[in-house]
Amino acid sequence: ERCLMYTKKAVEVKRGCGIAASWFDIWDIAKGHARLGQKTKQVEEMKSAYDLCVKAGTIHRTAEPENRIMLAKILSNIGEVAMGIGDHYHLLQEDVIAREWYQKAEPSVLEAYQLHGTALGPMKPLVGWAAGTVAHC
């Protein structure tokens, strides 16, 4: 919670100086919401995290299109958060909603796997990690 609070304060300071939040700032805030949502079992925090990760990825694609590894990491987070939300609904036996979130996860984790594979080659640990995430989806 403190991490999220301090990251938001840093963004406020930037904003006060006329500097917009970067994709990295937004991604950090998203990860804070995700951790808080997992810790407190608050699905709305997880949904905020998902939306912010998507926003960070969208900004990153324009701001740093050559940095495929960071984009892959953001995409992986998008998928992981969506799977976590799906798991939340699955545990509540709301399987239709759970399936929707699992389906939202799949394109992001697949793209992350492809980006890792083309940037690093198939034998690197991040590629294996990404493959495992796809398998869980």
PDB file of C-alpha atoms in Angstrom:
ATOM      1  CA  GLU A   1       0.000   0.000   0.000  1.00  0.00           C
ATOM      2  CA  ARG A   2       2.822   2.404   0.805  1.00  0.00           C
ATOM      3  CA  CYS A   3       4.475   1.673  -2.525  1.00  0.00           C
ATOM      4  CA  LEU A   4       1.272   2.619  -4.320  1.00  0.00           C
ATOM      5  CA  MET A   5       0.924   5.774  -2.227  1.00  0.00           C
ATOM      6  CA  TYR A   6       4.490   6.936  -2.924  1.00  0.00           C
ATOM      7  CA  THR A   7       4.268   6.160  -6.634  1.00  0.00           C
ATOM      8  CA  LYS A   8       1.091   8.224  -6.854  1.00  0.00           C
ATOM      9  CA  LYS A   9       2.820  11.063  -4.975  1.00  0.00           C
ATOM     10  CA  ALA A  10       5.707  10.979  -7.455  1.00  0.00           C
ATOM     11  CA  VAL A  11       3.243  11.276 -10.332  1.00  0.00           C
ATOM     12  CA  GLU A  12       1.550  14.204  -8.569  1.00  0.00           C
ATOM     13  CA  VAL A  13       4.910  15.985  -8.240  1.00  0.00           C
ATOM     14  CA  LYS A  14       5.576  15.440 -11.948  1.00  0.00           C
ATOM     15  CA  ARG A  15       2.112  16.710 -12.824  1.00  0.00           C
ATOM     16  CA  GLY A  16       2.713  19.810 -10.681  1.00  0.00           C
ATOM     17  CA  CYS A  17       5.821  20.500 -12.769  1.00  0.00           C
ATOM     18  CA  GLY A  18       3.938  20.063 -16.031  1.00  0.00           C
ATOM     19  CA  ILE A  19       5.308  16.566 -16.709  1.00  0.00           C
ATOM     20  CA  ALA A  20       2.841  13.844 -17.658  1.00  0.00           C
ATOM     21  CA  ALA A  21       2.972  10.405 -16.082  1.00  0.00           C
ATOM     22  CA  SER A  22       5.086   8.051 -18.167  1.00  0.00           C
ATOM     23  CA  TRP A  23       4.085   4.544 -19.201  1.00  0.00           C
ATOM     24  CA  PHE A  24       6.460   3.335 -16.481  1.00  0.00           C
ATOM     25  CA  ASP A  25       4.713   5.437 -13.811  1.00  0.00           C
ATOM     26  CA  ILE A  26       1.343   4.073 -14.896  1.00  0.00           C
ATOM     27  CA  TRP A  27       2.702   0.524 -14.935  1.00  0.00           C
ATOM     28  CA  ASP A  28       4.115   0.971 -11.404  1.00  0.00           C
ATOM     29  CA  ILE A  29       0.745   2.222 -10.163  1.00  0.00           C
ATOM     30  CA  ALA A  30      -0.947  -0.719 -11.889  1.00  0.00           C
ATOM     31  CA  LYS A  31       1.373  -3.200 -10.177  1.00  0.00           C
ATOM     32  CA  GLY A  32       0.619  -1.544  -6.834  1.00  0.00           C
ATOM     33  CA  HIS A  33      -3.122  -1.929  -7.400  1.00  0.00           C
ATOM     34  CA  ALA A  34      -2.588  -5.562  -8.410  1.00  0.00           C
ATOM     35  CA  ARG A  35      -0.601  -6.364  -5.258  1.00  0.00           C
ATOM     36  CA  LEU A  36      -3.143  -4.594  -3.071  1.00  0.00           C
ATOM     37  CA  GLY A  37      -6.023  -6.386  -4.794  1.00  0.00           C
ATOM     38  CA  GLN A  38      -4.388  -9.767  -4.307  1.00  0.00           C
ATOM     39  CA  LYS A  39      -3.502  -9.076  -0.692  1.00  0.00           C
ATOM     40  CA  THR A  40      -6.945  -7.784   0.271  1.00  0.00           C
ATOM     41  CA  LYS A  41      -8.980  -9.899  -2.178  1.00  0.00           C
ATOM     42  CA  GLN A  42     -10.524  -6.749  -3.658  1.00  0.00           C
ATOM     43  CA  VAL A  43     -11.395  -7.485  -7.261  1.00  0.00           C
ATOM     44  CA  GLU A  44     -11.978  -3.791  -8.018  1.00  0.00           C
ATOM     45  CA  GLU A  45      -8.296  -3.109  -7.243  1.00  0.00           C
ATOM     46  CA  MET A  46      -7.394  -5.872  -9.675  1.00  0.00           C
ATOM     47  CA  LYS A  47      -9.649  -4.375 -12.336  1.00  0.00           C
ATOM     48  CA  SER A  48      -7.985  -0.984 -11.831  1.00  0.00           C
ATOM     49  CA  ALA A  49      -4.634  -2.707 -12.225  1.00  0.00           C
ATOM     50  CA  TYR A  50      -5.783  -4.340 -15.446  1.00  0.00           C
ATOM     51  CA  ASP A  51      -7.007  -1.052 -16.935  1.00  0.00           C
ATOM     52  CA  LEU A  52      -3.808   0.756 -15.961  1.00  0.00           C
ATOM     53  CA  CYS A  53      -1.589  -2.015 -17.382  1.00  0.00           C
ATOM     54  CA  VAL A  54      -3.498  -1.800 -20.658  1.00  0.00           C
ATOM     55  CA  LYS A  55      -2.992   1.982 -20.658  1.00  0.00           C
ATOM     56  CA  ALA A  56       0.739   1.598 -19.923  1.00  0.00           C
ATOM     57  CA  GLY A  57       1.083  -0.892 -22.777  1.00  0.00           C
ATOM     58  CA  THR A  58      -0.730   1.394 -25.190  1.00  0.00           C
ATOM     59  CA  ILE A  59       1.502   4.342 -24.297  1.00  0.00           C
ATOM     60  CA  HIS A  60       4.631   2.168 -24.434  1.00  0.00           C
ATOM     61  CA  ARG A  61       3.854   0.977 -27.966  1.00  0.00           C
ATOM     62  CA  THR A  62       4.069   4.601 -29.141  1.00  0.00           C
ATOM     63  CA  ALA A  63       6.740   5.959 -26.785  1.00  0.00           C
ATOM     64  CA  GLU A  64       9.266   3.131 -27.142  1.00  0.00           C
ATOM     65  CA  PRO A  65       8.242   0.840 -30.001  1.00  0.00           C
ATOM     66  CA  GLU A  66      11.750  -0.623 -30.282  1.00  0.00           C
ATOM     67  CA  ASN A  67      11.755  -1.880 -26.669  1.00  0.00           C
ATOM     68  CA  ARG A  68       9.997  -5.192 -27.212  1.00  0.00           C
ATOM     69  CA  ILE A  69      11.135  -6.785 -23.963  1.00  0.00           C
ATOM     70  CA  MET A  70       9.500  -4.139 -21.770  1.00  0.00           C
ATOM     71  CA  LEU A  71       6.344  -4.357 -23.848  1.00  0.00           C
ATOM     72  CA  ALA A  72       6.384  -8.124 -23.377  1.00  0.00           C
ATOM     73  CA  LYS A  73       6.663  -7.660 -19.601  1.00  0.00           C
ATOM     74  CA  ILE A  74       3.736  -5.228 -19.567  1.00  0.00           C
ATOM     75  CA  LEU A  75       1.667  -7.590 -21.727  1.00  0.00           C
ATOM     76  CA  SER A  76       2.506 -10.453 -19.405  1.00  0.00           C
ATOM     77  CA  ASN A  77       1.252  -8.396 -16.458  1.00  0.00           C
ATOM     78  CA  ILE A  78      -1.959  -7.590 -18.345  1.00  0.00           C
ATOM     79  CA  GLY A  79      -2.564 -11.289 -18.859  1.00  0.00           C
ATOM     80  CA  GLU A  80      -1.569 -12.292 -15.340  1.00  0.00           C
ATOM     81  CA  VAL A  81      -3.886  -9.705 -13.784  1.00  0.00           C
ATOM     82  CA  ALA A  82      -6.738 -10.824 -16.058  1.00  0.00           C
ATOM     83  CA  MET A  83      -6.113 -14.451 -15.044  1.00  0.00           C
ATOM     84  CA  GLY A  84      -6.148 -13.409 -11.376  1.00  0.00           C
ATOM     85  CA  ILE A  85      -9.492 -11.718 -11.883  1.00  0.00           C
ATOM     86  CA  GLY A  86     -10.736 -14.824 -13.680  1.00  0.00           C
ATOM     87  CA  ASP A  87      -9.565 -16.974 -10.765  1.00  0.00           C
ATOM     88  CA  HIS A  88     -11.442 -14.698  -8.350  1.00  0.00           C
ATOM     89  CA  TYR A  89     -14.690 -15.244 -10.235  1.00  0.00           C
ATOM     90  CA  HIS A  90     -13.987 -18.961 -10.679  1.00  0.00           C
ATOM     91  CA  LEU A  91     -13.669 -19.361  -6.900  1.00  0.00           C
ATOM     92  CA  LEU A  92     -17.051 -17.653  -6.564  1.00  0.00           C
ATOM     93  CA  GLN A  93     -18.409 -20.183  -9.090  1.00  0.00           C
ATOM     94  CA  GLU A  94     -19.179 -17.368 -11.512  1.00  0.00           C
ATOM     95  CA  ASP A  95     -17.655 -19.290 -14.378  1.00  0.00           C
ATOM     96  CA  VAL A  96     -19.117 -17.226 -17.223  1.00  0.00           C
ATOM     97  CA  ILE A  97     -17.435 -14.086 -15.901  1.00  0.00           C
ATOM     98  CA  ALA A  98     -14.276 -16.057 -15.104  1.00  0.00           C
ATOM     99  CA  ARG A  99     -14.115 -17.329 -18.699  1.00  0.00           C
ATOM    100  CA  GLU A 100     -14.449 -13.749 -20.024  1.00  0.00           C
ATOM    101  CA  TRP A 101     -11.404 -12.695 -17.994  1.00  0.00           C
ATOM    102  CA  TYR A 102      -9.403 -15.746 -19.060  1.00  0.00           C
ATOM    103  CA  GLN A 103     -10.231 -14.879 -22.669  1.00  0.00           C
ATOM    104  CA  LYS A 104      -9.036 -11.304 -22.083  1.00  0.00           C
ATOM    105  CA  ALA A 105      -5.753 -12.698 -20.760  1.00  0.00           C
ATOM    106  CA  GLU A 106      -4.929 -14.922 -23.712  1.00  0.00           C
ATOM    107  CA  PRO A 107      -4.019 -12.361 -26.422  1.00  0.00           C
ATOM    108  CA  SER A 108      -1.682 -10.479 -24.082  1.00  0.00           C
ATOM    109  CA  VAL A 109       0.202 -13.524 -22.818  1.00  0.00           C
ATOM    110  CA  LEU A 110       0.485 -14.923 -26.346  1.00  0.00           C
ATOM    111  CA  GLU A 111       1.922 -11.674 -27.656  1.00  0.00           C
ATOM    112  CA  ALA A 112       4.313 -11.500 -24.684  1.00  0.00           C
ATOM    113  CA  TYR A 113       5.531 -15.021 -25.481  1.00  0.00           C
ATOM    114  CA  GLN A 114       6.019 -14.143 -29.149  1.00  0.00           C
ATOM    115  CA  LEU A 115       7.873 -10.930 -28.322  1.00  0.00           C
ATOM    116  CA  HIS A 116      10.190 -12.692 -25.885  1.00  0.00           C
ATOM    117  CA  GLY A 117      10.850 -15.450 -28.396  1.00  0.00           C
ATOM    118  CA  THR A 118      11.651 -13.175 -31.320  1.00  0.00           C
ATOM    119  CA  ALA A 119      13.751 -10.777 -29.244  1.00  0.00           C
ATOM    120  CA  LEU A 120      15.714 -13.331 -27.232  1.00  0.00           C
ATOM    121  CA  GLY A 121      15.517 -16.650 -29.035  1.00  0.00           C
ATOM    122  CA  PRO A 122      13.705 -19.763 -27.861  1.00  0.00           C
ATOM    123  CA  MET A 123      16.215 -20.949 -25.242  1.00  0.00           C
ATOM    124  CA  LYS A 124      16.161 -17.956 -22.876  1.00  0.00           C
ATOM    125  CA  PRO A 125      14.530 -18.140 -19.412  1.00  0.00           C
ATOM    126  CA  LEU A 126      12.048 -15.321 -20.092  1.00  0.00           C
ATOM    127  CA  VAL A 127      10.734 -17.252 -23.088  1.00  0.00           C
ATOM    128  CA  GLY A 128      10.166 -20.319 -20.915  1.00  0.00           C
ATOM    129  CA  TRP A 129       8.484 -18.199 -18.262  1.00  0.00           C
ATOM    130  CA  ALA A 130       6.194 -16.684 -20.916  1.00  0.00           C
ATOM    131  CA  ALA A 131       5.389 -20.150 -22.264  1.00  0.00           C
ATOM    132  CA  GLY A 132       4.385 -21.246 -18.779  1.00  0.00           C
ATOM    133  CA  THR A 133       2.089 -18.247 -18.437  1.00  0.00           C
ATOM    134  CA  VAL A 134       0.439 -19.100 -21.768  1.00  0.00           C
ATOM    135  CA  ALA A 135      -0.027 -22.694 -20.568  1.00  0.00           C
ATOM    136  CA  HIS A 136      -1.886 -21.457 -17.480  1.00  0.00           C
ATOM    137  CA  CYS A 137      -4.229 -19.358 -19.577  1.00  0.00           C
TER     138      CYS A 137
END
